[in-house]
PDB file of C-alpha atoms in Angstrom:
ATOM      1  CA  ASP R   1     -18.451  -0.501  10.820  1.00 55.00           C
ATOM      2  CA  GLY R   2     -17.315  -0.923   7.230  1.00 64.00           C
ATOM      3  CA  GLY R   3     -13.742  -1.929   6.708  1.00 93.00           C
ATOM      4  CA  ILE R   4     -11.058  -4.556   6.419  1.00 96.00           C
ATOM      5  CA  THR R   5     -10.118  -6.845   9.277  1.00 97.00           C
ATOM      6  CA  GLN R   6      -7.012  -8.977   9.577  1.00 97.00           C
ATOM      7  CA  SER R   7      -6.290 -11.612  12.146  1.00 95.00           C
ATOM      8  CA  PRO R   8      -4.343 -12.345  14.136  1.00 95.00           C
ATOM      9  CA  LYS R   9      -2.507  -9.095  14.857  1.00 95.00           C
ATOM     10  CA  TYR R  10       0.643 -10.970  15.890  1.00 95.00           C
ATOM     11  CA  LEU R  11       1.581 -14.492  14.823  1.00 94.00           C
ATOM     12  CA  PHE R  12       4.520 -16.647  15.780  1.00 92.00           C
ATOM     13  CA  ARG R  13       5.508 -19.626  13.675  1.00 89.00           C
ATOM     14  CA  LYS R  14       8.029 -22.362  14.111  1.00 89.00           C
ATOM     15  CA  GLU R  15      10.209 -23.207  11.151  1.00 87.00           C
ATOM     16  CA  GLY R  16       8.597 -25.801   8.888  1.00 87.00           C
ATOM     17  CA  GLN R  17       5.031 -24.840   9.769  1.00 91.00           C
ATOM     18  CA  ASN R  18       2.400 -23.467   7.436  1.00 94.00           C
ATOM     19  CA  VAL R  19       0.302 -20.594   8.785  1.00 95.00           C
ATOM     20  CA  THR R  20      -2.782 -18.873   7.402  1.00 96.00           C
ATOM     21  CA  LEU R  21      -3.457 -15.152   7.738  1.00 97.00           C
ATOM     22  CA  SER R  22      -7.060 -14.038   7.613  1.00 97.00           C
ATOM     23  CA  CYS R  23      -8.400 -11.049   5.680  1.00 98.00           C
ATOM     24  CA  GLU R  24     -12.086 -10.087   5.579  1.00 98.00           C
ATOM     25  CA  GLN R  25     -13.763  -7.015   4.088  1.00 97.00           C
ATOM     26  CA  ASN R  26     -17.363  -5.767   4.159  1.00 96.00           C
ATOM     27  CA  LEU R  27     -16.835  -2.948   1.667  1.00 94.00           C
ATOM     28  CA  ASN R  28     -18.259  -4.971  -1.241  1.00 94.00           C
ATOM     29  CA  HIS R  29     -15.000  -4.530  -3.159  1.00 94.00           C
ATOM     30  CA  ASP R  30     -14.218  -6.989  -5.937  1.00 93.00           C
ATOM     31  CA  ALA R  31     -10.419  -6.648  -5.865  1.00 93.00           C
ATOM     32  CA  MET R  32      -8.265  -7.714  -2.939  1.00 96.00           C
ATOM     33  CA  TYR R  33      -4.481  -7.695  -2.432  1.00 96.00           C
ATOM     34  CA  TRP R  34      -1.767  -9.074  -0.165  1.00 97.00           C
ATOM     35  CA  TYR R  35       1.467  -7.171   0.462  1.00 97.00           C
ATOM     36  CA  ARG R  36       4.559  -7.862   2.462  1.00 97.00           C
ATOM     37  CA  GLN R  37       6.549  -5.102   4.158  1.00 95.00           C
ATOM     38  CA  ASP R  38      10.001  -5.577   5.653  1.00 93.00           C
ATOM     39  CA  PRO R  39      11.487  -3.077   8.125  1.00 86.00           C
ATOM     40  CA  GLY R  40      12.318   0.221   6.434  1.00 81.00           C
ATOM     41  CA  GLN R  41      11.101  -1.074   3.085  1.00 85.00           C
ATOM     42  CA  GLY R  42       8.174  -0.414   0.799  1.00 88.00           C
ATOM     43  CA  LEU R  43       5.250  -2.704   0.007  1.00 93.00           C
ATOM     44  CA  ARG R  44       5.794  -5.760  -2.179  1.00 93.00           C
ATOM     45  CA  LEU R  45       2.834  -7.426  -3.862  1.00 93.00           C
ATOM     46  CA  ILE R  46       2.371 -11.124  -3.090  1.00 96.00           C
ATOM     47  CA  TYR R  47      -0.969 -12.031  -4.692  1.00 96.00           C
ATOM     48  CA  TYR R  48      -4.053 -10.218  -5.895  1.00 94.00           C
ATOM     49  CA  SER R  49      -7.570 -11.157  -6.898  1.00 95.00           C
ATOM     50  CA  GLN R  50      -9.951  -9.216  -9.133  1.00 92.00           C
ATOM     51  CA  ILE R  51     -12.974 -11.505  -8.706  1.00 92.00           C
ATOM     52  CA  VAL R  52     -14.096 -14.563  -6.786  1.00 95.00           C
ATOM     53  CA  ASN R  53     -12.346 -17.828  -7.722  1.00 95.00           C
ATOM     54  CA  ASP R  54      -9.588 -16.010  -9.598  1.00 94.00           C
ATOM     55  CA  PHE R  55      -6.213 -14.656  -8.460  1.00 95.00           C
ATOM     56  CA  GLN R  56      -2.833 -13.690  -9.901  1.00 94.00           C
ATOM     57  CA  LYS R  57       0.718 -13.872  -8.633  1.00 95.00           C
ATOM     58  CA  GLY R  58       2.409 -10.659  -7.670  1.00 93.00           C
ATOM     59  CA  ASP R  59       6.111  -9.946  -7.561  1.00 91.00           C
ATOM     60  CA  ILE R  60       7.011 -12.263  -4.659  1.00 95.00           C
ATOM     61  CA  ALA R  61       4.489 -15.160  -4.763  1.00 96.00           C
ATOM     62  CA  GLU R  62       6.965 -17.986  -4.129  1.00 96.00           C
ATOM     63  CA  GLY R  63       6.273 -19.722  -0.825  1.00 96.00           C
ATOM     64  CA  TYR R  64       2.768 -18.270  -0.509  1.00 97.00           C
ATOM     65  CA  SER R  65      -0.688 -19.433  -1.542  1.00 97.00           C
ATOM     66  CA  VAL R  66      -4.144 -17.841  -1.537  1.00 98.00           C
ATOM     67  CA  SER R  67      -7.785 -18.670  -2.164  1.00 97.00           C
ATOM     68  CA  ARG R  68     -10.793 -16.534  -3.043  1.00 97.00           C
ATOM     69  CA  GLU R  69     -13.919 -18.598  -2.452  1.00 97.00           C
ATOM     70  CA  LYS R  70     -15.976 -15.653  -1.222  1.00 96.00           C
ATOM     71  CA  LYS R  71     -15.988 -11.997  -2.198  1.00 96.00           C
ATOM     72  CA  GLU R  72     -15.439 -10.956   1.418  1.00 97.00           C
ATOM     73  CA  SER R  73     -12.490 -13.210   2.182  1.00 98.00           C
ATOM     74  CA  PHE R  74      -8.938 -13.552   0.831  1.00 98.00           C
ATOM     75  CA  PRO R  75      -6.798 -15.684   3.173  1.00 98.00           C
ATOM     76  CA  LEU R  76      -3.038 -15.975   2.692  1.00 98.00           C
ATOM     77  CA  THR R  77      -1.082 -19.109   3.592  1.00 97.00           C
ATOM     78  CA  VAL R  78       2.605 -18.751   4.308  1.00 96.00           C
ATOM     79  CA  THR R  79       4.108 -22.148   3.573  1.00 94.00           C
ATOM     80  CA  SER R  80       7.279 -23.752   4.855  1.00 90.00           C
ATOM     81  CA  ALA R  81       8.760 -23.094   1.407  1.00 88.00           C
ATOM     82  CA  GLN R  82       8.956 -19.361   2.203  1.00 89.00           C
ATOM     83  CA  LYS R  83      12.525 -19.073   3.441  1.00 87.00           C
ATOM     84  CA  ASN R  84      12.304 -15.738   5.216  1.00 90.00           C
ATOM     85  CA  PRO R  85       8.681 -15.149   6.235  1.00 93.00           C
ATOM     86  CA  THR R  86       9.232 -12.765   9.149  1.00 95.00           C
ATOM     87  CA  ALA R  87       7.541  -9.537   8.018  1.00 96.00           C
ATOM     88  CA  PHE R  88       4.506  -7.276   8.326  1.00 97.00           C
ATOM     89  CA  TYR R  89       1.672  -8.541   6.094  1.00 98.00           C
ATOM     90  CA  LEU R  90      -0.949  -6.141   4.775  1.00 98.00           C
ATOM     91  CA  CYS R  91      -4.235  -6.972   3.116  1.00 98.00           C
ATOM     92  CA  ALA R  92      -6.058  -4.395   0.994  1.00 96.00           C
ATOM     93  CA  SER R  93      -9.188  -4.089  -1.085  1.00 95.00           C
ATOM     94  CA  ARG R  94      -9.871  -1.673  -3.934  1.00 92.00           C
ATOM     95  CA  SER R  95     -12.926   0.359  -4.798  1.00 87.00           C
ATOM     96  CA  GLY R  96     -14.043  -0.180  -8.389  1.00 83.00           C
ATOM     97  CA  TYR R  97     -15.388   3.393  -8.507  1.00 82.00           C
ATOM     98  CA  THR R  98     -12.379   5.380  -7.315  1.00 83.00           C
ATOM     99  CA  ASP R  99      -9.591   2.778  -7.735  1.00 83.00           C
ATOM    100  CA  THR R 100      -8.580   3.616  -4.168  1.00 88.00           C
ATOM    101  CA  GLN R 101      -7.019   0.849  -2.101  1.00 91.00           C
ATOM    102  CA  TYR R 102      -7.866   0.549   1.581  1.00 94.00           C
ATOM    103  CA  PHE R 103      -5.699  -1.390   3.982  1.00 96.00           C
ATOM    104  CA  GLY R 104      -6.407  -3.623   6.926  1.00 97.00           C
ATOM    105  CA  PRO R 105      -4.454  -3.162  10.188  1.00 97.00           C
ATOM    106  CA  GLY R 106      -1.876  -5.815   9.261  1.00 97.00           C
ATOM    107  CA  THR R 107      -0.488  -9.029  10.744  1.00 97.00           C
ATOM    108  CA  ARG R 108       3.041  -9.160  12.086  1.00 96.00           C
ATOM    109  CA  LEU R 109       4.503 -12.641  11.524  1.00 95.00           C
ATOM    110  CA  THR R 110       7.604 -13.792  13.338  1.00 94.00           C
ATOM    111  CA  VAL R 111       9.374 -17.089  12.725  1.00 90.00           C
ATOM    112  CA  LEU R 112      10.974 -18.532  15.829  1.00 85.00           C
TER     113      LEU R 112
ATOM    114  CA  GLN Q   1      14.457   1.919 -13.388  1.00 66.00           C
ATOM    115  CA  LYS Q   2      11.953   1.420 -10.582  1.00 73.00           C
ATOM    116  CA  GLU Q   3       8.313   1.741 -11.594  1.00 89.00           C
ATOM    117  CA  VAL Q   4       7.583   4.281  -8.842  1.00 93.00           C
ATOM    118  CA  GLU Q   5      10.490   6.229  -7.361  1.00 94.00           C
ATOM    119  CA  GLN Q   6      10.672   8.335  -4.235  1.00 94.00           C
ATOM    120  CA  ASN Q   7      13.523   9.864  -2.297  1.00 89.00           C
ATOM    121  CA  SER Q   8      13.798   7.757   0.872  1.00 86.00           C
ATOM    122  CA  GLY Q   9      14.728  10.730   3.049  1.00 86.00           C
ATOM    123  CA  PRO Q  10      14.642  11.448   5.863  1.00 92.00           C
ATOM    124  CA  LEU Q  11      13.248  14.840   4.995  1.00 95.00           C
ATOM    125  CA  SER Q  12      13.442  17.194   7.955  1.00 96.00           C
ATOM    126  CA  VAL Q  13      11.142  20.234   7.955  1.00 96.00           C
ATOM    127  CA  PRO Q  14      10.588  22.808  10.740  1.00 97.00           C
ATOM    128  CA  GLU Q  15       7.151  22.980  12.302  1.00 97.00           C
ATOM    129  CA  GLY Q  16       4.890  25.394  10.433  1.00 97.00           C
ATOM    130  CA  ALA Q  17       6.828  25.156   7.165  1.00 97.00           C
ATOM    131  CA  ILE Q  18       5.799  23.510   3.894  1.00 97.00           C
ATOM    132  CA  ALA Q  19       6.901  19.916   3.316  1.00 97.00           C
ATOM    133  CA  SER Q  20       7.314  18.901  -0.321  1.00 97.00           C
ATOM    134  CA  LEU Q  21       7.331  15.216  -1.271  1.00 97.00           C
ATOM    135  CA  ASN Q  22       8.052  14.049  -4.803  1.00 97.00           C
ATOM    136  CA  CYS Q  23       7.437  10.935  -6.844  1.00 96.00           C
ATOM    137  CA  THR Q  24       8.143   9.861 -10.430  1.00 96.00           C
ATOM    138  CA  TYR Q  25       6.644   6.907 -12.279  1.00 95.00           C
ATOM    139  CA  SER Q  26       7.606   4.994 -15.405  1.00 92.00           C
ATOM    140  CA  ASP Q  27       4.291   3.821 -16.945  1.00 87.00           C
ATOM    141  CA  ARG Q  28       3.040   6.592 -19.234  1.00 86.00           C
ATOM    142  CA  VAL Q  29      -0.502   5.233 -19.401  1.00 85.00           C
ATOM    143  CA  SER Q  30      -1.095   5.324 -15.630  1.00 87.00           C
ATOM    144  CA  GLN Q  31      -4.302   7.164 -14.778  1.00 86.00           C
ATOM    145  CA  SER Q  32      -4.757   6.977 -11.012  1.00 91.00           C
ATOM    146  CA  PHE Q  33      -2.333   8.263  -8.376  1.00 95.00           C
ATOM    147  CA  PHE Q  34      -2.423   8.136  -4.599  1.00 95.00           C
ATOM    148  CA  TRP Q  35      -0.576   9.354  -1.536  1.00 97.00           C
ATOM    149  CA  TYR Q  36      -0.647   7.300   1.669  1.00 97.00           C
ATOM    150  CA  ARG Q  37       0.713   8.100   5.111  1.00 97.00           C
ATOM    151  CA  GLN Q  38       2.154   5.317   7.258  1.00 97.00           C
ATOM    152  CA  TYR Q  39       3.053   5.699  10.896  1.00 96.00           C
ATOM    153  CA  SER Q  40       5.655   3.325  12.300  1.00 93.00           C
ATOM    154  CA  GLY Q  41       4.144  -0.109  12.940  1.00 91.00           C
ATOM    155  CA  LYS Q  42       0.779   0.823  11.402  1.00 95.00           C
ATOM    156  CA  SER Q  43      -0.880   0.212   8.052  1.00 96.00           C
ATOM    157  CA  PRO Q  44      -0.967   2.872   5.314  1.00 96.00           C
ATOM    158  CA  GLU Q  45      -3.864   5.320   5.294  1.00 96.00           C
ATOM    159  CA  LEU Q  46      -5.029   7.253   2.250  1.00 95.00           C
ATOM    160  CA  ILE Q  47      -4.354  10.998   2.214  1.00 95.00           C
ATOM    161  CA  MET Q  48      -5.122  12.022  -1.352  1.00 94.00           C
ATOM    162  CA  SER Q  49      -6.022  10.628  -4.737  1.00 95.00           C
ATOM    163  CA  ILE Q  50      -5.516  12.497  -8.004  1.00 95.00           C
ATOM    164  CA  TYR Q  51      -6.520  11.561 -11.513  1.00 93.00           C
ATOM    165  CA  SER Q  52      -6.014  14.602 -13.767  1.00 93.00           C
ATOM    166  CA  ASN Q  53      -3.228  17.088 -14.380  1.00 94.00           C
ATOM    167  CA  GLY Q  54      -3.004  20.029 -12.027  1.00 95.00           C
ATOM    168  CA  ASP Q  55      -3.492  20.581  -8.323  1.00 96.00           C
ATOM    169  CA  LYS Q  56      -5.953  19.064  -5.889  1.00 96.00           C
ATOM    170  CA  GLU Q  57      -6.290  20.549  -2.430  1.00 97.00           C
ATOM    171  CA  ASP Q  58      -7.693  18.992   0.739  1.00 96.00           C
ATOM    172  CA  GLY Q  59      -7.122  20.969   3.902  1.00 97.00           C
ATOM    173  CA  ARG Q  60      -3.381  21.344   4.491  1.00 97.00           C
ATOM    174  CA  PHE Q  61      -2.572  18.853   1.738  1.00 98.00           C
ATOM    175  CA  THR Q  62      -2.138  19.569  -1.987  1.00 98.00           C
ATOM    176  CA  ALA Q  63      -1.431  16.889  -4.565  1.00 97.00           C
ATOM    177  CA  GLN Q  64       0.070  17.934  -7.895  1.00 97.00           C
ATOM    178  CA  LEU Q  65       0.118  15.799 -11.044  1.00 96.00           C
ATOM    179  CA  ASN Q  66       2.044  16.336 -14.277  1.00 96.00           C
ATOM    180  CA  LYS Q  67       1.472  13.390 -16.611  1.00 93.00           C
ATOM    181  CA  ALA Q  68       3.759  14.780 -19.338  1.00 94.00           C
ATOM    182  CA  SER Q  69       6.670  14.736 -16.888  1.00 94.00           C
ATOM    183  CA  GLN Q  70       5.394  11.562 -15.140  1.00 95.00           C
ATOM    184  CA  TYR Q  71       5.620  13.363 -11.835  1.00 95.00           C
ATOM    185  CA  VAL Q  72       3.337  13.577  -8.821  1.00 97.00           C
ATOM    186  CA  SER Q  73       3.975  15.519  -5.636  1.00 97.00           C
ATOM    187  CA  LEU Q  74       2.424  16.174  -2.233  1.00 98.00           C
ATOM    188  CA  LEU Q  75       2.684  19.483  -0.394  1.00 98.00           C
ATOM    189  CA  ILE Q  76       1.899  19.705   3.318  1.00 98.00           C
ATOM    190  CA  ARG Q  77       1.319  23.252   4.537  1.00 98.00           C
ATOM    191  CA  ASP Q  78       1.738  24.358   8.163  1.00 98.00           C
ATOM    192  CA  SER Q  79       3.568  21.124   9.005  1.00 97.00           C
ATOM    193  CA  GLN Q  80       2.784  19.646  12.415  1.00 97.00           C
ATOM    194  CA  PRO Q  81       4.747  17.123  14.511  1.00 96.00           C
ATOM    195  CA  SER Q  82       1.877  14.677  13.886  1.00 96.00           C
ATOM    196  CA  ASP Q  83       2.773  14.777  10.181  1.00 97.00           C
ATOM    197  CA  SER Q  84       6.007  12.913  10.966  1.00 97.00           C
ATOM    198  CA  ALA Q  85       5.570   9.598   9.146  1.00 97.00           C
ATOM    199  CA  THR Q  86       6.521   7.750   5.978  1.00 96.00           C
ATOM    200  CA  TYR Q  87       4.657   8.903   2.870  1.00 97.00           C
ATOM    201  CA  LEU Q  88       4.013   6.368   0.132  1.00 96.00           C
ATOM    202  CA  CYS Q  89       3.330   7.305  -3.476  1.00 96.00           C
ATOM    203  CA  ALA Q  90       1.187   4.779  -5.373  1.00 95.00           C
ATOM    204  CA  VAL Q  91       0.309   4.458  -9.056  1.00 93.00           C
ATOM    205  CA  MET Q  92      -2.313   2.226 -10.622  1.00 89.00           C
ATOM    206  CA  GLN Q  93      -1.168   0.225 -13.635  1.00 80.00           C
ATOM    207  CA  GLY Q  94      -3.211  -1.747 -16.119  1.00 70.00           C
ATOM    208  CA  ASP Q  95      -6.862  -1.593 -17.042  1.00 63.00           C
ATOM    209  CA  SER Q  96      -9.718  -2.320 -14.660  1.00 58.00           C
ATOM    210  CA  SER Q  97      -9.750  -6.044 -15.452  1.00 57.00           C
ATOM    211  CA  ALA Q  98      -6.147  -6.646 -14.448  1.00 62.00           C
ATOM    212  CA  SER Q  99      -5.034  -3.604 -12.534  1.00 74.00           C
ATOM    213  CA  LYS Q 100      -2.647  -3.425  -9.658  1.00 81.00           C
ATOM    214  CA  ILE Q 101      -1.271  -0.577  -7.640  1.00 87.00           C
ATOM    215  CA  ILE Q 102       2.486  -0.117  -7.489  1.00 90.00           C
ATOM    216  CA  PHE Q 103       3.947   1.571  -4.410  1.00 92.00           C
ATOM    217  CA  GLY Q 104       7.110   3.571  -4.063  1.00 93.00           C
ATOM    218  CA  SER Q 105       9.424   2.711  -1.196  1.00 92.00           C
ATOM    219  CA  GLY Q 106       8.326   5.819   0.703  1.00 94.00           C
ATOM    220  CA  THR Q 107       9.795   9.076   1.972  1.00 96.00           C
ATOM    221  CA  ARG Q 108      10.342   9.439   5.690  1.00 96.00           C
ATOM    222  CA  LEU Q 109       9.264  12.909   6.877  1.00 97.00           C
ATOM    223  CA  SER Q 110      10.326  14.374  10.210  1.00 97.00           C
ATOM    224  CA  ILE Q 111       8.817  17.627  11.492  1.00 97.00           C
ATOM    225  CA  ARG Q 112      11.127  19.285  13.996  1.00 94.00           C
ATOM    226  CA  PRO Q 113       9.593  21.565  16.685  1.00 90.00           C
TER     227      PRO Q 113
END
């Protein structure tokens, strides 16, 4: 099956811990994105990457970090510097032909 | 002014009627526009994309784009209870080398039996 996978589906973190959210795609898309969604709110862009080994900050990058060592993978690390990390995290990739973004199933992060 | 604006709703429509969802955007040079549906607790799924002025139909869904007015809309005909969800309008900004998609905050649609 072609698509975007995110793991884990649910993640619990203690305060002060760093956690890494996985995002993998086999759609051969160059561009990948991370969004955060809070209850009843829209999507806010955290980081995005147009090509391997390059990425740009989105609107709310503070307290997050990313890497893009492979085309298929774009992991997101939520650091202890992120003061309010409890949210639904969505990874997406974009087709270079249609500009359409496709989303993974999401990871729900809860800080205990 | 928000880059992509939608009425948050909720918009309540009787089953079988037409639901009309609206969106305005601020970047005049935007070229690609999308509508996504998001069920509670799930990730957004693409319904329609539209790139040129006019109407685009796909089954019960019609997207309408007016670049002069910076306005894009989604019509849902013969509304079904399964259409109850949040609908996100999205606009692509920038050229292909540095583009990103900006999302509206969504309109919550409720189809009443």
